[in-house]
mmCIF file of C-alpha atoms and ligand atoms in Angstrom:
data_model
loop_
_atom_site.group_PDB
_atom_site.id
_atom_site.type_symbol
_atom_site.label_atom_id
_atom_site.label_comp_id
_atom_site.label_asym_id
_atom_site.label_seq_id
_atom_site.Cartn_x
_atom_site.Cartn_y
_atom_site.Cartn_z
ATOM 1 C CA MET Q 1 -2.529 -5.029 17.173
ATOM 2 C CA LEU Q 2 -5.857 -3.396 18.038
ATOM 3 C CA ASP Q 3 -9.245 -4.675 16.895
ATOM 4 C CA ILE Q 4 -10.558 -2.938 13.797
ATOM 5 C CA TYR Q 5 -14.244 -2.037 13.998
ATOM 6 C CA LYS Q 6 -16.315 -3.130 11.019
ATOM 7 C CA LEU Q 7 -19.279 -1.830 9.041
ATOM 8 C CA GLY Q 8 -22.428 -1.673 11.198
ATOM 9 C CA GLU Q 9 -20.641 -0.746 14.429
ATOM 10 C CA ASP Q 10 -21.833 2.596 15.854
ATOM 11 C CA VAL Q 11 -18.419 4.136 16.490
ATOM 12 C CA LEU Q 12 -17.785 4.285 12.721
ATOM 13 C CA SER Q 13 -20.669 6.688 12.177
ATOM 14 C CA GLU Q 14 -20.263 8.818 15.300
ATOM 15 C CA PRO Q 15 -18.742 12.306 15.243
ATOM 16 C CA THR Q 16 -15.227 12.720 16.656
ATOM 17 C CA THR Q 17 -13.851 15.231 19.142
ATOM 18 C CA LYS Q 18 -10.712 17.348 18.983
ATOM 19 C CA VAL Q 19 -7.496 16.172 20.611
ATOM 20 C CA THR Q 20 -6.497 18.598 23.371
ATOM 21 C CA GLU Q 21 -3.838 16.660 25.311
ATOM 22 C CA PHE Q 22 -0.579 15.963 23.469
ATOM 23 C CA ASP Q 23 0.696 13.553 26.108
ATOM 24 C CA SER Q 24 2.303 10.120 26.292
ATOM 25 C CA ALA Q 25 -1.103 8.408 26.078
ATOM 26 C CA LEU Q 26 -1.602 10.042 22.671
ATOM 27 C CA LYS Q 27 1.840 8.876 21.511
ATOM 28 C CA LEU Q 28 1.053 5.298 22.585
ATOM 29 C CA LEU Q 29 -2.307 5.408 20.833
ATOM 30 C CA VAL Q 30 -0.766 6.649 17.577
ATOM 31 C CA GLU Q 31 2.008 4.058 17.799
ATOM 32 C CA ALA Q 32 -0.630 1.337 18.183
ATOM 33 C CA MET Q 33 -2.541 2.779 15.210
ATOM 34 C CA PHE Q 34 0.558 2.581 12.985
ATOM 35 C CA GLU Q 35 1.187 -1.017 14.111
ATOM 36 C CA THR Q 36 -2.443 -1.984 13.507
ATOM 37 C CA MET Q 37 -2.407 -0.391 10.056
ATOM 38 C CA ASP Q 38 0.843 -2.171 9.127
ATOM 39 C CA GLU Q 39 -0.395 -5.515 10.417
ATOM 40 C CA ALA Q 40 -3.607 -5.181 8.404
ATOM 41 C CA GLU Q 41 -1.591 -4.042 5.361
ATOM 42 C CA GLY Q 42 -3.572 -0.802 5.082
ATOM 43 C CA VAL Q 43 -2.364 2.561 3.760
ATOM 44 C CA GLY Q 44 -4.339 4.555 6.310
ATOM 45 C CA LEU Q 45 -6.226 4.166 9.581
ATOM 46 C CA ALA Q 46 -8.493 6.582 11.442
ATOM 47 C CA ALA Q 47 -9.110 6.539 15.209
ATOM 48 C CA PRO Q 48 -12.835 5.607 14.971
ATOM 49 C CA GLN Q 49 -11.743 2.383 13.254
ATOM 50 C CA ILE Q 50 -10.155 1.276 16.525
ATOM 51 C CA GLY Q 51 -13.119 2.526 18.549
ATOM 52 C CA VAL Q 52 -11.712 5.927 19.514
ATOM 53 C CA SER Q 53 -13.882 8.953 18.586
ATOM 54 C CA LYS Q 54 -10.995 11.400 18.260
ATOM 55 C CA ARG Q 55 -9.747 13.503 15.361
ATOM 56 C CA ILE Q 56 -6.670 11.412 14.498
ATOM 57 C CA PHE Q 57 -5.577 9.421 11.463
ATOM 58 C CA VAL Q 58 -2.324 7.852 10.273
ATOM 59 C CA VAL Q 59 -1.181 7.331 6.696
ATOM 60 C CA ASP Q 60 1.570 5.365 4.979
ATOM 61 C CA THR Q 61 1.199 5.041 1.215
ATOM 62 C CA HIS Q 62 4.485 3.079 0.935
ATOM 63 C CA GLN Q 63 5.574 5.439 -1.815
ATOM 64 C CA SER Q 64 9.135 6.635 -1.415
ATOM 65 C CA GLU Q 65 8.267 10.304 -1.747
ATOM 66 C CA ASP Q 66 5.696 10.179 1.066
ATOM 67 C CA GLU Q 67 6.504 9.858 4.737
ATOM 68 C CA ARG Q 68 4.620 8.039 7.448
ATOM 69 C CA LEU Q 69 2.271 10.755 8.562
ATOM 70 C CA CYS Q 70 0.085 11.285 11.607
ATOM 71 C CA PHE Q 71 -2.652 13.915 11.333
ATOM 72 C CA ILE Q 72 -4.171 15.249 14.541
ATOM 73 C CA ASN Q 73 -7.144 17.659 14.381
ATOM 74 C CA PRO Q 74 -6.877 17.839 10.566
ATOM 75 C CA GLU Q 75 -8.757 20.365 8.465
ATOM 76 C CA ILE Q 76 -8.893 20.134 4.691
ATOM 77 C CA LEU Q 77 -8.285 23.747 3.656
ATOM 78 C CA GLU Q 78 -8.486 23.365 -0.084
ATOM 79 C CA THR Q 79 -9.463 20.784 -2.688
ATOM 80 C CA SER Q 80 -8.653 20.984 -6.391
ATOM 81 C CA PRO Q 81 -11.515 21.471 -8.849
ATOM 82 C CA ASP Q 82 -10.404 18.500 -10.956
ATOM 83 C CA LEU Q 83 -11.879 15.166 -9.916
ATOM 84 C CA VAL Q 84 -10.379 11.697 -10.345
ATOM 85 C CA HIS Q 85 -11.694 8.136 -10.138
ATOM 86 C CA TYR Q 86 -9.881 5.622 -7.965
ATOM 87 C CA GLU Q 87 -10.833 2.221 -6.594
ATOM 88 C CA GLU Q 88 -11.016 2.378 -2.802
ATOM 89 C CA GLY Q 89 -11.278 -0.197 -0.064
ATOM 90 C CA CYS Q 90 -11.379 0.122 3.722
ATOM 91 C CA LEU Q 91 -10.132 -1.986 6.626
ATOM 92 C CA SER Q 92 -13.580 -1.521 8.193
ATOM 93 C CA VAL Q 93 -15.330 -2.916 5.106
ATOM 94 C CA PRO Q 94 -13.004 -5.792 4.148
ATOM 95 C CA GLY Q 95 -13.443 -7.442 0.769
ATOM 96 C CA VAL Q 96 -15.345 -4.506 -0.735
ATOM 97 C CA TYR Q 97 -13.844 -2.236 -3.390
ATOM 98 C CA HIS Q 98 -15.441 0.464 -5.508
ATOM 99 C CA ASP Q 99 -14.495 3.450 -7.625
ATOM 100 C CA VAL Q 100 -14.910 6.736 -5.773
ATOM 101 C CA VAL Q 101 -14.673 10.192 -7.345
ATOM 102 C CA ARG Q 102 -12.738 12.796 -5.354
ATOM 103 C CA PRO Q 103 -10.617 15.913 -5.937
ATOM 104 C CA SER Q 104 -7.124 15.019 -7.191
ATOM 105 C CA HIS Q 105 -5.266 17.388 -4.834
ATOM 106 C CA VAL Q 106 -5.809 18.606 -1.293
ATOM 107 C CA THR Q 107 -4.206 21.004 1.160
ATOM 108 C CA VAL Q 108 -4.497 19.844 4.764
ATOM 109 C CA HIS Q 109 -3.676 21.617 7.965
ATOM 110 C CA ALA Q 110 -3.104 19.459 11.061
ATOM 111 C CA GLN Q 111 -1.073 19.055 14.231
ATOM 112 C CA ASP Q 112 1.676 16.528 14.890
ATOM 113 C CA LEU Q 113 2.203 14.409 18.026
ATOM 114 C CA ASN Q 114 3.658 17.400 19.864
ATOM 115 C CA GLY Q 115 0.804 19.687 18.918
ATOM 116 C CA LYS Q 116 2.926 21.506 16.322
ATOM 117 C CA ALA Q 117 0.922 22.746 13.331
ATOM 118 C CA PHE Q 118 1.879 21.689 9.796
ATOM 119 C CA THR Q 119 0.404 21.905 6.321
ATOM 120 C CA VAL Q 120 0.623 19.264 3.591
ATOM 121 C CA LYS Q 121 -0.191 19.741 -0.071
ATOM 122 C CA ALA Q 122 -0.846 16.347 -1.568
ATOM 123 C CA GLY Q 123 -1.718 14.756 -4.874
ATOM 124 C CA GLY Q 124 -1.942 11.175 -6.102
ATOM 125 C CA LEU Q 125 -2.431 8.332 -3.644
ATOM 126 C CA LEU Q 126 -1.583 10.501 -0.621
ATOM 127 C CA ALA Q 127 -4.393 12.955 -1.476
ATOM 128 C CA ARG Q 128 -6.765 10.028 -1.908
ATOM 129 C CA VAL Q 129 -5.898 8.410 1.421
ATOM 130 C CA ILE Q 130 -6.059 11.719 3.310
ATOM 131 C CA GLN Q 131 -9.596 12.352 2.030
ATOM 132 C CA HIS Q 132 -10.730 8.792 2.790
ATOM 133 C CA GLU Q 133 -9.331 8.917 6.347
ATOM 134 C CA ASN Q 134 -10.634 12.434 6.957
ATOM 135 C CA ASP Q 135 -14.125 11.198 6.053
ATOM 136 C CA HIS Q 136 -13.861 8.630 8.892
ATOM 137 C CA LEU Q 137 -13.581 11.557 11.341
ATOM 138 C CA TYR Q 138 -17.018 12.678 10.155
ATOM 139 C CA GLY Q 139 -18.543 9.204 10.492
ATOM 140 C CA LYS Q 140 -18.397 8.652 6.754
ATOM 141 C CA LEU Q 141 -17.205 5.501 4.962
ATOM 142 C CA PHE Q 142 -16.162 5.409 1.296
ATOM 143 C CA ILE Q 143 -19.351 3.522 0.426
ATOM 144 C CA ASP Q 144 -21.321 6.512 1.770
ATOM 145 C CA ARG Q 145 -19.848 8.477 -1.151
ATOM 146 C CA LEU Q 146 -21.582 6.182 -3.669
ATOM 147 C CA ASP Q 147 -25.144 6.551 -4.902
ATOM 148 C CA LYS Q 148 -27.798 4.653 -2.954
ATOM 149 C CA ASP Q 149 -27.994 1.601 -5.228
ATOM 150 C CA GLU Q 150 -24.232 1.166 -5.332
ATOM 151 C CA HIS Q 151 -24.016 1.709 -1.584
ATOM 152 C CA ASP Q 152 -26.659 -0.919 -0.836
ATOM 153 C CA MET Q 153 -25.009 -3.372 -3.211
ATOM 154 C CA MET Q 154 -21.640 -2.903 -1.463
ATOM 155 C CA VAL Q 155 -23.312 -3.543 1.920
ATOM 156 C CA ARG Q 156 -24.764 -6.794 0.543
ATOM 157 C CA VAL Q 157 -21.377 -7.854 -0.844
ATOM 158 C CA TYR Q 158 -19.825 -7.168 2.569
ATOM 159 C CA GLU Q 159 -22.537 -9.039 4.487
ATOM 160 C CA ARG Q 160 -22.380 -12.065 2.193
ATOM 161 C CA ARG Q 161 -18.609 -12.220 2.580
ATOM 162 C CA ALA Q 162 -18.771 -11.821 6.384
ATOM 163 C CA LYS Q 163 -21.397 -14.560 6.596
ATOM 164 C CA SER Q 164 -19.426 -17.062 4.500
ATOM 165 C CA GLN Q 165 -16.295 -16.340 6.548
ATOM 166 C CA ASN Q 166 -18.166 -17.092 9.786
ATOM 167 C CA LYS Q 167 -19.360 -20.365 8.317
ATOM 168 C CA GLY Q 168 -15.781 -21.206 7.389
ATOM 169 C CA LYS Q 169 -14.678 -20.542 10.960
ATOM 170 C CA LYS Q 170 -17.364 -22.826 12.383
ATOM 171 C CA ARG Q 171 -16.425 -25.620 9.983
ATOM 172 C CA SER Q 172 -12.746 -25.446 10.848
ATOM 173 C CA ARG Q 173 -13.516 -25.662 14.562
ATOM 174 C CA ARG Q 174 -15.113 -29.083 14.173
HETATM 175 NI NI1 NI T 1 -11.376 3.405 5.693
#
């Protein structure tokens, strides 16, 4: 399992570059991303979250109708006009959850591990996760979608939680 970068680390807000080599190193990286996502019990993981500034994310919503998907160089082609609320969290901001408003459906164009182009039309949880992960490729976290007060409150919640967990670690070492 790879380390997951957390809120405050630069790589999470840096822009990503296109994948140009569809080689065995890419396959290994994506495999490690799936494993890391599974281990952390996430439904999606983007490359910046493991410190890699590349346009890659993986998704597994654990819903029978959806497959395990890897999106390389994704582009969201279309979003539906209707918006929906959904409570989101992020492996890079553990312990923090908040409602985020996003389009209910998306059409995404991407490449697979072999560089082959594909298009997915998604609704429901899959559409939600795709949009959340795609934001990571633009250096955006779900809390950046909130208004400033809500955003700042979520940062405080995260920092308080991180602080109390560190204290817990120190205590248990004694
Ligand atoms: Ni996330």
